[in-house]
mmCIF file of C-alpha atoms and ligand atoms in Angstrom:
data_model
loop_
_atom_site.group_PDB
_atom_site.id
_atom_site.type_symbol
_atom_site.label_atom_id
_atom_site.label_comp_id
_atom_site.label_asym_id
_atom_site.label_seq_id
_atom_site.Cartn_x
_atom_site.Cartn_y
_atom_site.Cartn_z
ATOM 1 C CA UNK A 1 110.620 124.434 95.910
ATOM 2 C CA UNK A 2 111.975 120.880 96.201
ATOM 3 C CA UNK A 3 109.774 118.194 94.703
ATOM 4 C CA UNK A 4 107.861 116.041 97.206
ATOM 5 C CA UNK A 5 108.658 112.369 96.822
ATOM 6 C CA UNK A 6 105.790 110.216 95.576
ATOM 7 C CA UNK A 7 105.760 106.481 96.302
ATOM 8 C CA UNK A 8 103.005 104.409 94.681
ATOM 9 C CA UNK A 9 102.335 100.699 95.079
ATOM 10 C CA UNK A 10 101.091 98.914 91.970
ATOM 11 C CA UNK A 11 99.436 95.751 93.245
ATOM 12 C CA UNK A 12 98.863 94.514 89.671
ATOM 13 C CA UNK A 13 96.490 91.501 89.413
ATOM 14 C CA UNK A 14 97.081 90.336 92.974
ATOM 15 C CA UNK A 15 95.136 89.840 96.220
ATOM 16 C CA UNK A 16 91.572 88.841 96.884
ATOM 17 C CA UNK A 17 89.117 91.143 98.648
ATOM 18 C CA UNK A 18 90.122 90.178 102.171
ATOM 19 C CA UNK A 19 93.839 90.402 101.379
ATOM 20 C CA UNK A 20 93.408 93.783 99.691
ATOM 21 C CA UNK A 21 91.665 95.270 102.704
ATOM 22 C CA UNK A 22 94.185 93.703 105.091
ATOM 23 C CA UNK A 23 97.101 95.081 103.080
ATOM 24 C CA UNK A 24 95.504 98.532 102.831
ATOM 25 C CA UNK A 25 94.942 98.597 106.584
ATOM 26 C CA UNK A 26 98.525 97.520 107.250
ATOM 27 C CA UNK A 27 99.784 100.303 104.949
ATOM 28 C CA UNK A 28 97.626 102.812 106.837
ATOM 29 C CA UNK A 29 98.926 101.569 110.160
ATOM 30 C CA UNK A 30 102.549 101.964 109.081
ATOM 31 C CA UNK A 31 102.360 104.983 106.772
ATOM 32 C CA UNK A 32 98.958 106.614 107.207
ATOM 33 C CA UNK A 33 100.378 109.661 108.995
ATOM 34 C CA UNK A 34 103.472 110.246 106.847
ATOM 35 C CA UNK A 35 103.647 113.964 106.024
ATOM 36 C CA UNK A 36 106.971 114.105 104.197
ATOM 37 C CA UNK A 37 105.883 112.477 100.943
ATOM 38 C CA UNK A 38 102.871 111.391 98.922
ATOM 39 C CA UNK A 39 101.915 107.728 99.075
ATOM 40 C CA UNK A 40 99.347 105.804 97.042
ATOM 41 C CA UNK A 41 98.202 102.219 96.614
ATOM 42 C CA UNK A 42 96.816 100.924 93.314
ATOM 43 C CA UNK A 43 94.758 97.746 93.798
ATOM 44 C CA UNK A 44 92.850 95.849 91.108
ATOM 45 C CA UNK A 45 89.664 97.616 89.905
ATOM 46 C CA UNK A 46 87.308 95.307 91.767
ATOM 47 C CA UNK A 47 88.784 96.141 95.181
ATOM 48 C CA UNK A 48 89.172 99.898 94.688
ATOM 49 C CA UNK A 49 86.066 100.864 96.677
ATOM 50 C CA UNK A 50 86.964 98.584 99.581
ATOM 51 C CA UNK A 51 90.546 99.808 99.641
ATOM 52 C CA UNK A 52 89.379 103.433 99.416
ATOM 53 C CA UNK A 53 87.188 102.808 102.464
ATOM 54 C CA UNK A 54 90.082 101.154 104.306
ATOM 55 C CA UNK A 55 92.436 104.121 103.762
ATOM 56 C CA UNK A 56 89.817 106.856 104.294
ATOM 57 C CA UNK A 57 90.935 109.466 106.816
ATOM 58 C CA UNK A 58 94.619 108.607 106.349
ATOM 59 C CA UNK A 59 97.193 110.237 104.074
ATOM 60 C CA UNK A 60 97.228 107.205 101.760
ATOM 61 C CA UNK A 61 95.654 107.877 98.363
ATOM 62 C CA UNK A 62 94.184 105.345 95.964
ATOM 63 C CA UNK A 63 94.986 104.870 92.295
ATOM 64 C CA UNK A 64 93.796 102.559 89.534
ATOM 65 C CA UNK A 65 96.006 100.637 87.129
ATOM 66 C CA UNK A 66 94.255 101.640 83.892
ATOM 67 C CA UNK A 67 91.157 103.340 82.512
ATOM 68 C CA UNK A 68 89.370 103.927 79.197
ATOM 69 C CA UNK A 69 89.020 107.175 77.228
ATOM 70 C CA UNK A 70 85.245 107.288 76.835
ATOM 71 C CA UNK A 71 82.642 108.360 79.413
ATOM 72 C CA UNK A 72 80.310 105.379 79.141
ATOM 73 C CA UNK A 73 78.512 103.262 76.587
ATOM 74 C CA UNK A 74 79.113 100.083 74.643
ATOM 75 C CA UNK A 75 82.721 99.394 75.677
ATOM 76 C CA UNK A 76 82.450 95.965 77.250
ATOM 77 C CA UNK A 77 84.984 95.363 79.967
ATOM 78 C CA UNK A 78 86.253 98.936 80.136
ATOM 79 C CA UNK A 79 86.213 101.344 83.095
ATOM 80 C CA UNK A 80 85.927 105.125 82.728
ATOM 81 C CA UNK A 81 87.898 107.806 84.534
ATOM 82 C CA UNK A 82 84.653 109.120 86.035
ATOM 83 C CA UNK A 83 83.939 105.662 87.501
ATOM 84 C CA UNK A 84 87.378 105.660 89.097
ATOM 85 C CA UNK A 85 86.752 109.087 90.625
ATOM 86 C CA UNK A 86 83.401 107.813 91.831
ATOM 87 C CA UNK A 87 84.994 105.002 93.853
ATOM 88 C CA UNK A 88 87.590 107.262 95.441
ATOM 89 C CA UNK A 89 90.598 107.224 93.111
ATOM 90 C CA UNK A 90 92.922 110.161 92.924
ATOM 91 C CA UNK A 91 95.420 108.600 90.521
ATOM 92 C CA UNK A 92 95.520 106.310 87.529
ATOM 93 C CA UNK A 93 98.567 104.522 86.120
ATOM 94 C CA UNK A 94 98.599 104.640 82.311
ATOM 95 C CA UNK A 95 101.039 103.118 79.854
ATOM 96 C CA UNK A 96 102.412 100.517 82.246
ATOM 97 C CA UNK A 97 104.815 98.239 80.403
ATOM 98 C CA UNK A 98 102.597 95.223 81.049
ATOM 99 C CA UNK A 99 99.796 97.026 79.231
ATOM 100 C CA UNK A 100 102.144 98.075 76.440
ATOM 101 C CA UNK A 101 103.847 94.723 75.965
ATOM 102 C CA UNK A 102 101.388 92.077 77.230
ATOM 103 C CA UNK A 103 98.117 93.713 76.150
ATOM 104 C CA UNK A 104 99.578 95.614 73.182
ATOM 105 C CA UNK A 105 98.693 99.225 74.036
ATOM 106 C CA UNK A 106 100.301 101.809 71.774
ATOM 107 C CA UNK A 107 101.302 105.423 72.437
ATOM 108 C CA UNK A 108 98.242 106.830 70.672
ATOM 109 C CA UNK A 109 95.793 104.857 72.810
ATOM 110 C CA UNK A 110 97.712 105.702 75.965
ATOM 111 C CA UNK A 111 97.633 109.386 74.996
ATOM 112 C CA UNK A 112 93.838 109.318 74.601
ATOM 113 C CA UNK A 113 93.547 107.816 78.062
ATOM 114 C CA UNK A 114 95.941 110.386 79.535
ATOM 115 C CA UNK A 115 93.932 113.277 78.084
ATOM 116 C CA UNK A 116 90.620 111.846 79.307
ATOM 117 C CA UNK A 117 91.861 110.982 82.794
ATOM 118 C CA UNK A 118 93.264 114.475 83.278
ATOM 119 C CA UNK A 119 90.161 116.209 82.000
ATOM 120 C CA UNK A 120 88.019 114.070 84.324
ATOM 121 C CA UNK A 121 90.113 115.059 87.328
ATOM 122 C CA UNK A 122 92.407 112.091 87.862
ATOM 123 C CA UNK A 123 96.122 112.656 88.358
ATOM 124 C CA UNK A 124 98.099 110.504 85.947
ATOM 125 C CA UNK A 125 101.144 108.325 86.450
ATOM 126 C CA UNK A 126 102.437 107.857 82.899
ATOM 127 C CA UNK A 127 104.776 104.867 82.762
ATOM 128 C CA UNK A 128 107.521 104.719 80.141
ATOM 129 C CA UNK A 129 110.562 102.535 79.659
ATOM 130 C CA UNK A 130 112.691 100.634 77.201
ATOM 131 C CA UNK A 131 112.943 96.899 76.531
ATOM 132 C CA UNK A 132 116.258 95.157 77.145
ATOM 133 C CA UNK A 133 116.820 94.847 73.382
ATOM 134 C CA UNK A 134 116.270 98.592 73.012
ATOM 135 C CA UNK A 135 118.775 99.344 75.779
ATOM 136 C CA UNK A 136 121.287 96.952 74.199
ATOM 137 C CA UNK A 137 120.746 98.626 70.831
ATOM 138 C CA UNK A 138 121.499 102.020 72.402
ATOM 139 C CA UNK A 139 118.013 103.386 71.733
ATOM 140 C CA UNK A 140 116.866 103.909 75.344
ATOM 141 C CA UNK A 141 116.722 107.694 75.173
ATOM 142 C CA UNK A 142 114.976 107.638 71.798
ATOM 143 C CA UNK A 143 112.320 105.152 72.978
ATOM 144 C CA UNK A 144 111.655 106.902 76.264
ATOM 145 C CA UNK A 145 111.518 110.348 74.601
ATOM 146 C CA UNK A 146 108.976 109.062 72.103
ATOM 147 C CA UNK A 147 106.811 107.539 74.853
ATOM 148 C CA UNK A 148 106.879 110.746 76.913
ATOM 149 C CA UNK A 149 106.240 113.017 73.907
ATOM 150 C CA UNK A 150 103.440 110.935 72.381
ATOM 151 C CA UNK A 151 101.924 110.078 75.746
ATOM 152 C CA UNK A 152 101.590 113.736 76.715
ATOM 153 C CA UNK A 153 100.635 115.130 73.287
ATOM 154 C CA UNK A 154 97.936 117.769 73.704
ATOM 155 C CA UNK A 155 98.347 118.015 77.486
ATOM 156 C CA UNK A 156 98.407 121.692 78.474
ATOM 157 C CA UNK A 157 100.690 123.208 81.079
ATOM 158 C CA UNK A 158 98.111 123.340 83.872
ATOM 159 C CA UNK A 159 97.226 119.674 83.437
ATOM 160 C CA UNK A 160 100.835 118.599 83.026
ATOM 161 C CA UNK A 161 101.379 119.674 86.634
ATOM 162 C CA UNK A 162 99.118 116.707 87.529
ATOM 163 C CA UNK A 163 101.207 114.172 85.621
ATOM 164 C CA UNK A 164 103.917 112.037 87.188
ATOM 165 C CA UNK A 165 106.237 110.226 84.801
ATOM 166 C CA UNK A 166 107.300 106.759 85.951
ATOM 167 C CA UNK A 167 110.502 105.623 84.279
ATOM 168 C CA UNK A 168 110.433 101.839 84.389
ATOM 169 C CA UNK A 169 113.009 99.990 82.292
ATOM 170 C CA UNK A 170 111.107 96.887 81.213
ATOM 171 C CA UNK A 171 114.106 94.654 81.920
ATOM 172 C CA UNK A 172 113.994 95.718 85.562
ATOM 173 C CA UNK A 173 110.302 95.080 86.215
ATOM 174 C CA UNK A 174 109.617 92.017 88.320
ATOM 175 C CA UNK A 175 113.036 90.606 87.473
ATOM 176 C CA UNK A 176 114.932 91.518 90.612
ATOM 177 C CA UNK A 177 117.367 93.349 88.313
ATOM 178 C CA UNK A 178 117.278 97.016 89.292
ATOM 179 C CA UNK A 179 118.792 99.791 87.191
ATOM 180 C CA UNK A 180 121.800 101.234 88.953
ATOM 181 C CA UNK A 181 121.195 104.692 90.414
ATOM 182 C CA UNK A 182 123.500 106.046 87.659
ATOM 183 C CA UNK A 183 121.528 104.315 84.879
ATOM 184 C CA UNK A 184 118.233 105.568 86.296
ATOM 185 C CA UNK A 185 119.491 109.099 86.967
ATOM 186 C CA UNK A 186 120.769 109.407 83.392
ATOM 187 C CA UNK A 187 117.334 108.657 81.927
ATOM 188 C CA UNK A 188 115.510 110.754 84.527
ATOM 189 C CA UNK A 189 117.708 113.766 83.705
ATOM 190 C CA UNK A 190 117.007 113.242 80.004
ATOM 191 C CA UNK A 191 113.250 113.086 80.678
ATOM 192 C CA UNK A 192 113.455 116.308 82.671
ATOM 193 C CA UNK A 193 115.273 118.130 79.888
ATOM 194 C CA UNK A 194 112.711 116.855 77.397
ATOM 195 C CA UNK A 195 109.947 118.162 79.688
ATOM 196 C CA UNK A 196 111.777 121.488 79.866
ATOM 197 C CA UNK A 197 111.864 121.664 76.077
ATOM 198 C CA UNK A 198 108.156 120.815 75.883
ATOM 199 C CA UNK A 199 106.788 122.744 78.868
ATOM 200 C CA UNK A 200 109.489 125.166 79.998
ATOM 201 C CA UNK A 201 112.043 124.745 82.722
ATOM 202 C CA UNK A 202 109.888 126.014 85.568
ATOM 203 C CA UNK A 203 107.222 123.343 85.094
ATOM 204 C CA UNK A 204 109.815 120.657 84.293
ATOM 205 C CA UNK A 205 111.395 121.303 87.676
ATOM 206 C CA UNK A 206 108.045 120.621 89.362
ATOM 207 C CA UNK A 207 107.070 117.428 87.531
ATOM 208 C CA UNK A 208 107.831 114.292 89.471
ATOM 209 C CA UNK A 209 109.649 111.432 87.803
ATOM 210 C CA UNK A 210 109.362 108.127 89.653
ATOM 211 C CA UNK A 211 111.680 105.201 89.105
ATOM 212 C CA UNK A 212 110.192 101.723 88.888
ATOM 213 C CA UNK A 213 111.755 98.289 88.474
ATOM 214 C CA UNK A 214 112.465 95.939 91.363
ATOM 215 C CA UNK A 215 112.544 98.729 93.947
ATOM 216 C CA UNK A 216 112.730 97.300 97.450
ATOM 217 C CA UNK A 217 113.592 98.491 100.943
ATOM 218 C CA UNK A 218 117.248 97.573 100.461
ATOM 219 C CA UNK A 219 117.819 99.657 97.304
ATOM 220 C CA UNK A 220 115.319 102.508 97.745
ATOM 221 C CA UNK A 221 117.620 104.861 99.620
ATOM 222 C CA UNK A 222 120.321 105.110 96.968
ATOM 223 C CA UNK A 223 117.789 105.398 94.134
ATOM 224 C CA UNK A 224 115.741 108.064 95.917
ATOM 225 C CA UNK A 225 118.900 110.030 96.703
ATOM 226 C CA UNK A 226 119.460 110.747 92.980
ATOM 227 C CA UNK A 227 118.682 114.361 92.095
ATOM 228 C CA UNK A 228 116.094 113.597 89.398
ATOM 229 C CA UNK A 229 114.425 110.581 91.046
ATOM 230 C CA UNK A 230 111.331 111.859 92.796
ATOM 231 C CA UNK A 231 109.785 108.676 94.072
ATOM 232 C CA UNK A 232 109.078 105.112 93.086
ATOM 233 C CA UNK A 233 106.432 103.038 91.368
ATOM 234 C CA UNK A 234 106.660 99.756 93.225
ATOM 235 C CA UNK A 235 105.258 96.431 92.081
ATOM 236 C CA UNK A 236 106.119 93.246 93.961
ATOM 237 C CA UNK A 237 107.474 94.957 97.065
ATOM 238 C CA UNK A 238 104.220 96.902 97.536
ATOM 239 C CA UNK A 239 102.389 93.661 98.351
ATOM 240 C CA UNK A 240 104.092 93.499 101.734
ATOM 241 C CA UNK A 241 103.326 96.462 103.996
ATOM 242 C CA UNK A 242 106.607 96.061 105.861
ATOM 243 C CA UNK A 243 108.688 96.144 102.676
ATOM 244 C CA UNK A 244 106.647 99.042 101.241
ATOM 245 C CA UNK A 245 107.190 100.961 104.486
ATOM 246 C CA UNK A 246 110.903 100.236 104.173
ATOM 247 C CA UNK A 247 110.909 101.889 100.742
ATOM 248 C CA UNK A 248 109.163 104.950 102.170
ATOM 249 C CA UNK A 249 111.737 105.019 104.969
ATOM 250 C CA UNK A 250 114.459 105.053 102.308
ATOM 251 C CA UNK A 251 113.084 108.369 101.074
ATOM 252 C CA UNK A 252 113.137 110.076 104.488
ATOM 253 C CA UNK A 253 115.783 112.773 104.889
HETATM 254 C C1 PEP B 301 105.735 97.916 88.434
HETATM 255 O O1 PEP B 301 104.822 97.132 88.397
HETATM 256 O O2 PEP B 301 105.527 99.080 88.072
HETATM 257 C C2 PEP B 301 107.045 97.476 88.922
HETATM 258 C C3 PEP B 301 108.038 98.314 88.887
HETATM 259 O O3 PEP B 301 107.151 96.184 89.364
HETATM 260 P P1 PEP B 301 108.343 95.573 90.288
HETATM 261 O O4 PEP B 301 108.584 96.587 91.394
HETATM 262 O O5 PEP B 301 107.813 94.289 90.797
HETATM 263 O O6 PEP B 301 109.548 95.437 89.421
#
């Protein structure tokens, strides 16, 4: 069975409450009935409930941008997977490069979050990707393999079916510099063969691998046409409903 494309908008630390609801409603208006692919928006924590209400009844799902690995307790400032479920999230992004490189999250911490999110019923978007220096040093495949392997350590086959990998070269995030379809496809194919080695070919063929890094309406079509690119994790361009809709249009057959 061909993989369904999955386009997710990562709003990062943007919008206020009114803007978040307005953007969510505009996304619903443009994309709320799209059957051909899966679409999600990932607003900041504090607007999740309002955005979930705004997209209710449409085909747009809601995701969070992070979560913690404990249920509750003395973890000031953290948010649990159960809390995210409670406010209507289906997905959570974990291991985003801004969390790895700005906040300092390591593979082991990300892995604990992945395991907890999956066991609490959230579907995970696990983001991986190399720094420019790592690409220049020729270590892209090594870095990305390590992030995928360590990030998914201990995840069983049944739960792995609820993981999407987002390949996001750090040098392409928010820079306007997109990986070429060939550069992206090469890494996506490598990730899929790694998944096949870890989980068997049948499951590896089902797991979706999104590309992320300056995806916009004008470059989505050629990226999404690559055989191992199964969607996009979109930052900046997801803040404009029109542009986000243009990316979805790029994935239509
Ligand atoms: C992202 O935040 O995951 C991302 C890819 O950002 P941008 O599309 O702005 O490069």
